[in-house]
Coordinates of N, CA and C in Angstrom, one line a residue:
X1 N 0.8 -1.2 0.0 CA 0.0 0.0 0.0 C 0.9 1.3 0.0
X2 N 0.3 2.4 -0.3 CA 1.0 3.6 -0.4 C 1.3 4.0 1.1
X3 N 2.6 4.4 1.3 CA 3.1 4.8 2.6 C 3.3 6.3 2.7
X4 N 3.3 7.0 1.6 CA 3.5 8.4 1.6 C 4.1 8.9 0.3
X5 N 4.3 10.2 0.3 CA 4.9 10.9 -0.9 C 6.5 10.8 -0.7
X6 N 7.2 10.4 -1.7 CA 8.6 10.3 -1.6 C 9.3 11.3 -2.5
X7 N 8.9 11.4 -3.8 CA 9.5 12.3 -4.8 C 8.4 13.0 -5.6
X8 N 8.5 14.3 -5.8 CA 7.6 15.0 -6.7 C 8.4 15.8 -7.6
X9 N 7.9 16.1 -8.8 CA 8.6 16.8 -9.9 C 8.3 18.3 -9.8
X10 N 9.3 19.1 -9.9 CA 9.1 20.5 -10.1 C 9.8 20.8 -11.5
X11 N 9.0 21.2 -12.5 CA 9.5 21.5 -13.8 C 10.3 22.8 -13.8
X12 N 11.5 22.8 -14.3 CA 12.4 24.0 -14.3 C 12.9 24.2 -15.7
X13 N 13.4 25.4 -15.9 CA 13.9 25.8 -17.3 C 15.3 25.5 -17.4
X14 N 16.1 25.5 -16.3 CA 17.5 25.3 -16.4 C 17.9 24.6 -15.1
X15 N 18.5 23.3 -15.2 CA 18.8 22.6 -14.0 C 19.9 23.2 -13.2
X16 N 20.9 23.7 -13.8 CA 22.0 24.3 -13.1 C 21.6 25.5 -12.3
X17 N 20.8 26.4 -12.9 CA 20.2 27.6 -12.2 C 19.3 27.2 -11.1
X18 N 18.5 26.1 -11.4 CA 17.5 25.7 -10.3 C 18.3 25.1 -9.2
X19 N 19.3 24.3 -9.4 CA 20.2 23.7 -8.3 C 20.7 24.8 -7.5
X20 N 21.2 25.9 -8.1 CA 21.7 27.0 -7.3 C 20.6 27.7 -6.5
X21 N 19.5 27.9 -7.1 CA 18.4 28.6 -6.4 C 17.9 27.8 -5.2
X22 N 17.6 26.5 -5.4 CA 17.1 25.6 -4.4 C 18.0 25.4 -3.2
X23 N 19.3 25.3 -3.5 CA 20.3 25.1 -2.5 C 20.8 26.4 -1.8
X24 N 21.3 27.3 -2.6 CA 21.9 28.5 -2.1 C 20.8 29.5 -1.6
X25 N 19.7 29.7 -2.2 CA 18.7 30.6 -1.7 C 17.7 30.0 -0.8
X26 N 17.2 28.8 -1.1 CA 16.2 28.2 -0.2 C 16.8 27.3 0.9
X27 N 18.1 26.9 0.8 CA 18.7 26.1 1.8 C 18.5 24.7 1.8
X28 N 17.9 24.2 0.6 CA 17.7 22.7 0.5 C 19.1 22.1 0.2
X29 N 19.2 20.7 0.3 CA 20.4 20.0 0.0 C 20.2 19.1 -1.2
X30 N 21.3 19.0 -2.0 CA 21.3 18.1 -3.1 C 21.3 16.7 -2.6
X31 N 20.3 15.9 -3.1 CA 20.3 14.4 -2.8 C 20.9 13.6 -3.9
X32 N 20.6 13.9 -5.1 CA 21.1 13.2 -6.2 C 21.3 14.1 -7.4
X33 N 22.5 14.0 -8.1 CA 22.8 14.7 -9.3 C 23.6 13.8 -10.2
X34 N 22.9 13.1 -11.1 CA 23.5 12.1 -11.9 C 22.9 12.1 -13.3
X35 N 23.7 11.6 -14.3 CA 23.2 11.4 -15.6 C 22.7 9.9 -15.8
X36 N 21.6 9.8 -16.4 CA 21.0 8.4 -16.5 C 20.9 8.0 -18.0
X37 N 21.4 6.9 -18.3 CA 21.2 6.3 -19.6 C 21.8 7.0 -20.8
X38 N 21.6 6.4 -21.9 CA 22.1 7.0 -23.2 C 21.2 8.2 -23.5
X39 N 21.8 9.2 -23.9 CA 21.0 10.4 -24.1 C 21.2 11.4 -23.0
X40 N 21.6 10.9 -21.8 CA 22.0 11.8 -20.8 C 21.0 12.5 -20.0
X41 N 19.8 11.9 -19.7 CA 18.8 12.5 -18.8 C 19.4 12.8 -17.4
X42 N 19.4 14.0 -17.0 CA 19.9 14.4 -15.7 C 18.9 14.2 -14.6
X43 N 19.2 13.4 -13.6 CA 18.3 13.2 -12.4 C 18.9 14.0 -11.3
X44 N 18.2 15.1 -11.0 CA 18.6 16.1 -10.0 C 17.5 16.2 -8.9
X45 N 17.8 15.8 -7.7 CA 16.9 15.9 -6.6 C 17.4 16.7 -5.5
X46 N 16.6 17.4 -4.8 CA 16.9 18.2 -3.6 C 15.9 17.9 -2.5
X47 N 16.3 18.2 -1.3 CA 15.3 18.1 -0.2 C 15.7 18.9 1.0
X48 N 14.8 19.0 1.9 CA 15.0 19.8 3.2 C 15.9 19.0 4.1
X49 N 16.9 19.6 4.7 CA 17.7 18.9 5.7 C 16.8 18.4 6.8
X50 N 17.0 17.2 7.2 CA 16.2 16.7 8.3 C 14.9 16.0 7.8
X51 N 14.7 16.0 6.5 CA 13.5 15.3 6.0 C 14.0 14.4 4.8
X52 N 14.7 13.3 5.1 CA 15.3 12.5 4.1 C 14.3 11.7 3.2
X53 N 13.1 11.6 3.6 CA 12.2 10.8 2.9 C 11.3 11.5 1.8
X54 N 11.6 12.8 1.7 CA 10.8 13.6 0.6 C 11.8 14.4 -0.2
X55 N 11.7 14.3 -1.5 CA 12.6 14.9 -2.5 C 11.8 15.6 -3.5
X56 N 12.4 16.7 -4.1 CA 11.9 17.4 -5.2 C 12.8 17.1 -6.4
X57 N 12.3 16.6 -7.5 CA 13.1 16.3 -8.7 C 13.0 17.6 -9.5
X58 N 14.1 18.2 -9.8 CA 14.2 19.4 -10.6 C 14.4 19.0 -12.1
X59 N 13.3 19.0 -12.8 CA 13.3 18.3 -14.2 C 13.0 19.3 -15.3
X60 N 13.8 19.3 -16.3 CA 13.6 20.1 -17.5 C 12.5 19.4 -18.4
X61 N 11.5 20.0 -18.8 CA 10.5 19.4 -19.6 C 11.1 18.8 -20.9
X62 N 10.8 17.6 -21.2 CA 11.3 17.0 -22.4 C 11.3 15.5 -22.3
X63 N 12.0 14.8 -23.3 CA 12.0 13.3 -23.2 C 12.8 12.9 -22.0
X64 N 12.6 11.7 -21.5 CA 11.6 10.7 -21.9 C 10.2 11.0 -21.3
X65 N 10.0 12.0 -20.5 CA 8.8 12.2 -19.8 C 7.7 12.8 -20.7
X66 N 8.1 13.5 -21.8 CA 7.1 14.1 -22.6 C 7.6 14.4 -24.0
X67 N 6.7 14.4 -25.0 CA 7.1 14.7 -26.4 C 7.5 16.2 -26.5
X68 N 8.1 16.5 -27.7 CA 8.6 17.9 -27.8 C 7.5 19.0 -27.8
X69 N 6.3 18.7 -28.3 CA 5.2 19.7 -28.3 C 4.8 19.9 -26.9
X70 N 4.6 18.8 -26.1 CA 4.2 19.0 -24.7 C 5.2 19.7 -23.9
X71 N 6.5 19.4 -24.1 CA 7.6 20.0 -23.4 C 7.6 21.5 -23.7
X72 N 7.4 21.9 -24.9 CA 7.4 23.4 -25.2 C 6.2 24.0 -24.5
X73 N 5.0 23.4 -24.5 CA 3.9 24.0 -23.7 C 4.2 24.1 -22.3
X74 N 4.8 23.0 -21.7 CA 5.2 23.1 -20.3 C 6.2 24.2 -20.0
X75 N 7.2 24.3 -20.8 CA 8.2 25.4 -20.6 C 7.5 26.8 -20.6
X76 N 6.5 27.0 -21.5 CA 5.8 28.2 -21.6 C 5.0 28.5 -20.3
X77 N 4.3 27.4 -19.8 CA 3.5 27.6 -18.6 C 4.4 27.9 -17.4
X78 N 5.6 27.2 -17.3 CA 6.5 27.4 -16.2 C 7.0 28.9 -16.2
X79 N 7.5 29.3 -17.4 CA 8.0 30.7 -17.6 C 7.0 31.7 -17.3
X80 N 5.7 31.4 -17.6 CA 4.6 32.4 -17.4 C 4.3 32.5 -15.9
X81 N 4.7 31.6 -15.1 CA 4.3 31.6 -13.7 C 3.0 31.0 -13.4
X82 N 2.5 30.1 -14.3 CA 1.2 29.6 -14.1 C 1.1 28.4 -13.2
X83 N 2.2 27.8 -12.9 CA 2.2 26.6 -12.1 C 2.6 26.8 -10.6
X84 N 1.8 26.3 -9.8 CA 2.1 26.2 -8.3 C 2.7 24.9 -8.0
X85 N 3.9 24.9 -7.4 CA 4.6 23.7 -7.2 C 4.4 23.0 -5.8
X86 N 3.7 23.7 -4.9 CA 3.5 23.1 -3.6 C 3.6 24.1 -2.5
X87 N 3.6 23.5 -1.3 CA 3.8 24.2 0.0 C 5.0 23.8 0.7
X88 N 5.9 24.8 1.0 CA 7.1 24.5 1.8 C 6.8 25.1 3.2
X89 N 7.1 24.2 4.2 CA 6.8 24.5 5.6 C 7.9 25.2 6.3
X90 N 7.6 26.0 7.3 CA 8.5 26.6 8.2 C 7.9 26.7 9.6
X91 N 8.8 26.9 10.6 CA 8.3 27.1 11.9 C 8.6 28.6 12.4
X92 N 9.1 29.4 11.4 CA 9.4 30.8 11.7 C 9.2 31.6 10.5
X93 N 7.9 31.8 10.1 CA 7.6 32.5 8.8 C 8.2 33.9 8.7
X94 N 8.1 34.6 9.7 CA 8.6 36.0 9.6 C 10.1 36.1 9.5
X95 N 10.8 35.3 10.4 CA 12.3 35.3 10.3 C 12.8 34.7 9.0
X96 N 12.2 33.6 8.6 CA 12.6 32.9 7.3 C 12.3 33.7 6.1
X97 N 11.1 34.4 6.1 CA 10.8 35.3 5.0 C 11.8 36.4 4.9
X98 N 12.3 36.9 6.0 CA 13.3 38.0 5.9 C 14.6 37.4 5.3
X99 N 15.0 36.2 5.8 CA 16.3 35.6 5.3 C 16.2 35.3 3.8
X100 N 15.1 34.7 3.4 CA 15.0 34.4 2.0 C 14.9 35.6 1.1
X101 N 14.2 36.6 1.6 CA 14.2 37.9 0.8 C 15.6 38.5 0.7
X102 N 16.4 38.5 1.8 CA 17.8 38.9 1.7 C 18.6 38.1 0.8
X103 N 18.3 36.9 0.6 CA 19.0 36.0 -0.4 C 18.6 36.2 -1.8
X104 N 17.6 37.1 -2.0 CA 17.1 37.4 -3.4 C 15.9 36.6 -3.9
X105 N 15.2 35.9 -3.0 CA 14.0 35.2 -3.4 C 12.9 36.2 -3.6
X106 N 12.2 36.1 -4.8 CA 11.2 37.0 -5.2 C 9.9 36.6 -4.6
X107 N 9.4 37.4 -3.7 CA 8.1 37.1 -3.0 C 7.0 37.8 -3.7
X108 N 5.9 37.1 -3.9 CA 4.6 37.7 -4.5 C 3.7 38.2 -3.5
X109 N 3.9 37.7 -2.2 CA 3.0 38.1 -1.1 C 3.8 38.0 0.2
X110 N 3.7 39.1 1.0 CA 4.3 39.0 2.3 C 3.5 38.1 3.2
X111 N 4.1 37.7 4.3 CA 3.3 36.8 5.2 C 1.9 37.4 5.6
X112 N 0.9 36.6 5.4 CA -0.5 36.9 5.8 C -1.1 35.8 6.5
X113 N -2.0 36.2 7.4 CA -2.8 35.2 8.2 C -3.8 34.5 7.3
X114 N -3.9 33.2 7.4 CA -4.9 32.4 6.6 C -5.5 31.4 7.6
X115 N -6.6 30.7 7.2 CA -7.2 29.8 8.1 C -6.3 28.7 8.6
X116 N -5.3 28.3 7.8 CA -4.4 27.2 8.0 C -3.1 27.7 8.6
X117 N -2.8 29.0 8.7 CA -1.6 29.5 9.3 C -1.2 30.8 8.7
X118 N 0.1 31.1 8.7 CA 0.6 32.3 8.1 C 1.4 31.9 6.8
X119 N 1.0 32.6 5.7 CA 1.5 32.2 4.4 C 2.1 33.4 3.7
X120 N 3.3 33.1 3.0 CA 3.8 34.0 2.0 C 3.9 33.2 0.7
X121 N 4.0 33.9 -0.4 CA 4.1 33.3 -1.7 C 5.3 33.8 -2.4
X122 N 6.1 32.8 -3.0 CA 7.3 33.2 -3.7 C 7.4 32.5 -5.0
X123 N 8.3 32.9 -5.9 CA 8.6 32.3 -7.2 C 10.0 31.7 -7.1
X124 N 10.2 30.6 -7.8 CA 11.5 30.1 -8.0 C 12.2 30.8 -9.2
X125 N 13.4 30.4 -9.6 CA 14.1 31.1 -10.7 C 13.5 30.7 -12.0
X126 N 12.6 29.7 -12.1 CA 12.0 29.4 -13.4 C 10.6 30.0 -13.6
X127 N 10.0 30.4 -12.5 CA 8.6 31.0 -12.5 C 7.6 30.2 -11.7
X128 N 7.9 29.0 -11.2 CA 7.0 28.3 -10.4 C 6.7 29.1 -9.1
X129 N 5.5 29.0 -8.6 CA 5.2 29.7 -7.3 C 5.0 28.7 -6.2
X130 N 5.4 29.0 -5.0 CA 5.2 28.2 -3.9 C 4.5 28.9 -2.8
X131 N 3.7 28.2 -2.0 CA 3.2 28.7 -0.7 C 4.3 28.4 0.3
X132 N 4.7 29.4 1.1 CA 5.6 29.2 2.2 C 4.9 29.5 3.5
X133 N 4.6 28.4 4.3 CA 3.6 28.5 5.3 C 4.1 28.0 6.7
X134 N 3.7 28.7 7.7 CA 3.8 28.2 9.1 C 2.4 27.9 9.5
X135 N 2.2 26.6 9.8 CA 0.9 26.1 10.2 C 0.4 26.8 11.5
X136 N -0.9 26.9 11.6 CA -1.5 27.5 12.7 C -1.5 26.5 13.9
X137 N -1.1 27.0 15.1 CA -1.2 26.1 16.2 C -2.7 25.9 16.5
X138 N -3.0 24.7 16.8 CA -4.4 24.3 17.1 C -5.2 23.9 15.9
X139 N -4.5 23.9 14.7 CA -5.2 23.5 13.5 C -6.0 24.6 12.8
X140 N -6.8 24.2 11.9 CA -7.5 25.1 11.0 C -8.5 25.9 11.7
X141 N -8.5 27.2 11.4 CA -9.5 28.2 12.1 C -10.7 28.3 11.2
X142 N -11.8 27.6 11.5 CA -13.0 27.7 10.7 C -14.0 28.7 11.3
X143 N -13.7 29.2 12.4 CA -14.7 30.1 13.1 C -14.7 31.5 12.5
X144 N -13.6 32.0 12.0 CA -13.5 33.4 11.5 C -13.9 33.4 10.0
X145 N -14.5 34.5 9.6 CA -14.9 34.7 8.2 C -13.6 35.2 7.4
X146 N -13.1 34.3 6.6 CA -11.8 34.6 5.9 C -12.1 35.1 4.5
X147 N -11.4 36.2 4.1 CA -11.5 36.7 2.7 C -10.5 35.9 1.9
X148 N -10.7 35.8 0.6 CA -9.8 35.2 -0.3 C -8.6 36.0 -0.6

């Protein structure tokens, strides 16, 4: 049976640039960086220190995962900023927001209170957006009337 999420793909436009962004700006660590098979597909994964069981694969759209037409459409969507890649968790939203901003991370939204916690939004170097969230103590707040 399924035990949990182990690896998820984040589509990027340039793996070297993405590796630098995710490690130097976000503070993730490289887990794997290797070339696989004939044709040289690069398998590049990163993850949060202290969370060895979850990885992000930083993958350039193209073969063998998709045909050239689909790859071009995916590159356009990534570059346009149309794709949300997920939620990255923190236990110090305000302090980490400040650190990431100082490292040059482009934020779309400053930390704001939400029913699930405090959230900021940022883009990676390819255009993908992430929710950067500190969960609310005590869980989801359904009592308050929350605006979108």
